[in-house]
CSV table of C-alpha atoms and ligand atoms in Angstrom, one decimal:
chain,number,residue,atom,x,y,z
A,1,UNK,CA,0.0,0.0,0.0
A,2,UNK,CA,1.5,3.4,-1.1
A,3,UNK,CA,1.5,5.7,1.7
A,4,UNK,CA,0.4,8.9,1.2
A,5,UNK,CA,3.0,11.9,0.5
A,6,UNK,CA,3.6,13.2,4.1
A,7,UNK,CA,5.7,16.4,2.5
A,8,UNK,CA,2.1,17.4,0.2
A,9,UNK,CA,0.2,16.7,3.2
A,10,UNK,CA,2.2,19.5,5.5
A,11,UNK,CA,1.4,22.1,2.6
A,12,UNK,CA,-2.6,21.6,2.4
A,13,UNK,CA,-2.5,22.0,6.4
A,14,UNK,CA,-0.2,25.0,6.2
A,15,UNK,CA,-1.6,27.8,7.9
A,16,UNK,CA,-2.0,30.7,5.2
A,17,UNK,CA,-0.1,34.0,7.0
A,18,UNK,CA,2.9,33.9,8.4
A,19,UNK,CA,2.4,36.7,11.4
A,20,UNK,CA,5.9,37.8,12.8
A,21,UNK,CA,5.4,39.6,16.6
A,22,UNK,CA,7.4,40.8,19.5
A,23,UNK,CA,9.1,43.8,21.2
A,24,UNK,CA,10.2,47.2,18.9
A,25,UNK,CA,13.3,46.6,17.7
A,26,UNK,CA,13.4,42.8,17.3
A,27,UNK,CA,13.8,42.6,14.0
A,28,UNK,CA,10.1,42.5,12.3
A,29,UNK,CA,10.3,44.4,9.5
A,30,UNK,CA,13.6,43.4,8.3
A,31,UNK,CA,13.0,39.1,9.0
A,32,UNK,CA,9.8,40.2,7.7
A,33,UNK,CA,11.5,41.2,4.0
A,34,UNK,CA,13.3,37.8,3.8
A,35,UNK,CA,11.0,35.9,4.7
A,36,UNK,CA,8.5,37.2,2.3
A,37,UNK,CA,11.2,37.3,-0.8
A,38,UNK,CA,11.7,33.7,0.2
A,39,UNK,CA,8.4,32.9,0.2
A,40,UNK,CA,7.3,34.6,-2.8
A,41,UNK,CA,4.8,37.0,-0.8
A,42,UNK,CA,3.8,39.9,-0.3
A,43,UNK,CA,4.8,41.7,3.2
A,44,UNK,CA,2.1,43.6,5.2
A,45,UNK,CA,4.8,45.8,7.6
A,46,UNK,CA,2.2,47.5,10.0
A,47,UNK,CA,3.8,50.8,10.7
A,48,UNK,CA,4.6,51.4,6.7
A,49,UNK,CA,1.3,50.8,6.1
A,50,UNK,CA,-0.5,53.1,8.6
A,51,UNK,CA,1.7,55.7,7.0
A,52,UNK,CA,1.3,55.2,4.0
A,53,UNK,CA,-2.4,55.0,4.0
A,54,UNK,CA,-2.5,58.9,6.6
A,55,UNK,CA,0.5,59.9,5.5
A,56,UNK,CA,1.9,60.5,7.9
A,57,UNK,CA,4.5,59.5,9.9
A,58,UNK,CA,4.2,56.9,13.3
A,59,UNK,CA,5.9,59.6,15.4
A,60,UNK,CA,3.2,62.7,13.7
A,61,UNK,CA,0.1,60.5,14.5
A,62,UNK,CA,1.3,59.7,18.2
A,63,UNK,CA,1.8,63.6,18.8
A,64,UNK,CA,-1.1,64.9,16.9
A,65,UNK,CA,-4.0,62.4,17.7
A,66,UNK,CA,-2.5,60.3,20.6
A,67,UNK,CA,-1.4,56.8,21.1
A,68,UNK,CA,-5.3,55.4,21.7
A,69,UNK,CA,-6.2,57.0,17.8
A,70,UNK,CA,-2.5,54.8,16.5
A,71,UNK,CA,-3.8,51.5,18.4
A,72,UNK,CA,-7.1,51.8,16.4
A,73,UNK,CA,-5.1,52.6,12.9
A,74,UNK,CA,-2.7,49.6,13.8
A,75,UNK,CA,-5.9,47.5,14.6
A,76,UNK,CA,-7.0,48.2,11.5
A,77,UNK,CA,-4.2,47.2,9.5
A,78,UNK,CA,-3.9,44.1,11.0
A,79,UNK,CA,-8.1,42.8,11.0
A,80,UNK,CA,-7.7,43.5,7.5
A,81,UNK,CA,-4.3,41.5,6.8
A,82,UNK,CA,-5.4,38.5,8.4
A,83,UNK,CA,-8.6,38.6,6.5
A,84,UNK,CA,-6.7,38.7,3.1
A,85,UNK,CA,-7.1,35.7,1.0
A,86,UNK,CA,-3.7,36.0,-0.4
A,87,UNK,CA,-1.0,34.4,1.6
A,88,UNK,CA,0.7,37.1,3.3
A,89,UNK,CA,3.7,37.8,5.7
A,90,UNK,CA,2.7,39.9,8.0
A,91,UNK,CA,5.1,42.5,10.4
A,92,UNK,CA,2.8,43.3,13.2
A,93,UNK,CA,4.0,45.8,14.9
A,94,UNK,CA,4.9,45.7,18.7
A,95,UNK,CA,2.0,46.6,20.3
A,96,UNK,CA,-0.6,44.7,18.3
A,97,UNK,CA,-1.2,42.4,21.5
A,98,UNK,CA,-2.3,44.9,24.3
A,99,UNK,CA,-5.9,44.7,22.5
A,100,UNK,CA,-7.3,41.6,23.4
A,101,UNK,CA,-9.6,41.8,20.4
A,102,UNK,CA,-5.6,41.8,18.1
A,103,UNK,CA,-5.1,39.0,20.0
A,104,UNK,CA,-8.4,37.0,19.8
A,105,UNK,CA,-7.9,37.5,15.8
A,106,UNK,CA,-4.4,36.3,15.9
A,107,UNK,CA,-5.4,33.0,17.4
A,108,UNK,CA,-9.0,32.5,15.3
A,109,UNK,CA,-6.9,33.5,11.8
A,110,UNK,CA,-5.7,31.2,9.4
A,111,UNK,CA,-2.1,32.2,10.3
A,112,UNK,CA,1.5,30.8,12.2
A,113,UNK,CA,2.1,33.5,14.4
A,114,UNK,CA,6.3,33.5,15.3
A,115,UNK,CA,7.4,35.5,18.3
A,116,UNK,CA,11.0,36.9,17.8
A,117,UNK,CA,12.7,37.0,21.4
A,118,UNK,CA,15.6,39.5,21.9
A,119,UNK,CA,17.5,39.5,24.8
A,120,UNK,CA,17.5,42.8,26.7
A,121,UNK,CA,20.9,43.8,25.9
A,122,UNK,CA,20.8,43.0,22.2
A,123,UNK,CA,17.3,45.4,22.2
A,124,UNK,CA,18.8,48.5,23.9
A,125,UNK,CA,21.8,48.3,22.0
A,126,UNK,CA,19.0,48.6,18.3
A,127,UNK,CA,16.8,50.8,20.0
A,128,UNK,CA,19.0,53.7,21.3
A,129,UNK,CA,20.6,53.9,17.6
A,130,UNK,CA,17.3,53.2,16.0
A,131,UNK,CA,14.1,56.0,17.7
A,132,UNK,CA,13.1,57.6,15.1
A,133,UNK,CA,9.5,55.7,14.5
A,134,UNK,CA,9.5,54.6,18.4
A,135,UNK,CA,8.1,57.9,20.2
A,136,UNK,CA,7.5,55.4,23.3
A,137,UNK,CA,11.3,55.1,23.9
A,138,UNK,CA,12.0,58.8,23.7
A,139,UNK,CA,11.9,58.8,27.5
A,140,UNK,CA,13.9,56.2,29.6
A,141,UNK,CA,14.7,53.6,26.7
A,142,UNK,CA,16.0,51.0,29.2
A,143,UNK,CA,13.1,51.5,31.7
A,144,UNK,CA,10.4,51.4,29.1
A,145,UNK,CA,12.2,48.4,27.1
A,146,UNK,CA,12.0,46.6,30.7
A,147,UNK,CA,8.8,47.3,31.3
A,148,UNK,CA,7.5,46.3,28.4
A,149,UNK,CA,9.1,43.0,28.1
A,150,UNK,CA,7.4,42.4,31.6
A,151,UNK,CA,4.3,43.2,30.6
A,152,UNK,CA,4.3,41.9,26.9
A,153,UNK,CA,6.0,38.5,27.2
A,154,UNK,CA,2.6,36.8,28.4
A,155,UNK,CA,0.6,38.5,25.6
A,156,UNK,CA,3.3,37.4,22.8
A,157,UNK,CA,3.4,33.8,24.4
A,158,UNK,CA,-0.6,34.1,24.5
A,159,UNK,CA,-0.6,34.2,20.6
A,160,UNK,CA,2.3,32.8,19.2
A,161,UNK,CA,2.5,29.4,17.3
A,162,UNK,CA,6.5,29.4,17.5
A,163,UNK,CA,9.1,31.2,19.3
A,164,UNK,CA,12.5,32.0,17.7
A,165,UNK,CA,15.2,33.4,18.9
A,166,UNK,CA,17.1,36.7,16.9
A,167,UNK,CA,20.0,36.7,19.4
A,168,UNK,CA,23.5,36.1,17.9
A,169,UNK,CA,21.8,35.1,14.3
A,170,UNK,CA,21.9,36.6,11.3
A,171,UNK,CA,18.7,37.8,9.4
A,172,UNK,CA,19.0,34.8,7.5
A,173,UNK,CA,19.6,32.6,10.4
A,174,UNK,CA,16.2,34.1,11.3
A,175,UNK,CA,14.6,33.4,8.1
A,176,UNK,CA,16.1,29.5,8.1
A,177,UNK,CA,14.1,29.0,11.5
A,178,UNK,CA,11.1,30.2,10.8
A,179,UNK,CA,11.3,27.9,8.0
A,180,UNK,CA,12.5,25.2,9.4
B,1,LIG,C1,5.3,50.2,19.1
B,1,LIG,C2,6.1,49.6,18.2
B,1,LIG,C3,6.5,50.3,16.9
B,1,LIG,C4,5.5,51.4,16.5
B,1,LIG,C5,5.1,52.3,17.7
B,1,LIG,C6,4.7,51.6,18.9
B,1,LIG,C7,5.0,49.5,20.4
B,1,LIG,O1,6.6,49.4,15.9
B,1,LIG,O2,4.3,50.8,16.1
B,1,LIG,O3,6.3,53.0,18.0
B,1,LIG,O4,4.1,49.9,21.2
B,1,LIG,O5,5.6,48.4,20.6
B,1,LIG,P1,7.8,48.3,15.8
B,1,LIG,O6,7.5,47.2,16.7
B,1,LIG,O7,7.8,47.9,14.4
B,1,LIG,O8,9.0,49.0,16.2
């Protein structure tokens, strides 16, 4: 009896989005490239879209209409990304699991959510070079990173499929174990 062909089994039960979360800095956007190059998708990168579609910039929208008025843009983009029949890699960004409705959606969608994990150092080190579209770490980087990480890590293990770790990888390190 032929059995049947476990490899073309795996791809019918394939989840159709490949969600990337975890803390600012991680790496999101920039697995979130490779991985869609690789894959032959299209990337949905949550911050780039929000500005493109108010154009305007992360840091503009936080000052002018407040953090609350960002969450529900950022909401937005991502309801609508997991809904997408096209296979999609999506670059949620950082804070898309304080709403319990993000994270509801996240675990009902047709999707692998992957949590990138950073270690602390490794995140300050990006963040304090890298502020530009992070008002939230304009004040006490280090505090707020911590405090963050404490207050996050549930939420991300809440929704995520996989966990892999960014620390002392390349990006296409990254890439091969998501993959993988
Ligand atoms: C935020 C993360 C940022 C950006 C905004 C808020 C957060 O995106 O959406 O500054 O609360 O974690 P990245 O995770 O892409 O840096």
């Amino acid at each position: 009896m032929s059995r049947p062909d476990e490899s073309g089994a795996r791809r019918d039960d394939e989840p159709r989005h490949v969600v990337l979360v975890g803390l600012m800095g991680v790496g999101k956007s920039t697995v979130g490239r490779i991985l869609a190059e690789r894959l032959d998708r299209r990337l949905v990168d949550s911050d780039t879209v929000i500005e493109e579609r108010t154009g305007r910039t992360v840091r503009e929208i936080f000052s002018t209409d407040g953090e609350p008025a960002f969450r529900a843009l950022e909401r937005d983009v991502l309801l609508e990304a997991l809904a997408a029949e096209e296979p999609l890699v999506i670059a949620a960004a950082g804070g898309v699991v304080l709403d319990a409705d993000n994270r509801r959606a996240l675990l009902d969608a047709d999707a692998r959510v992957i949590w990138l994990v950073v270690s602390h150092q490794t995140l300050l080190a990006r963040e304090t070079e890298n502020g530009g579209h992070r008002p939230l770490l304009d004040d006490d980087p280090a505090g707020t990173l911590a405090r963050m990480e404490r207050e996050r890590e549930p939420l991300y293990r809440e929704v995520a499929d996989a966990l892999v770790s960014v620390d002392h990888r390349s990006v296409g390190e990254v890439v091969e174990a998501i993959l993988r």
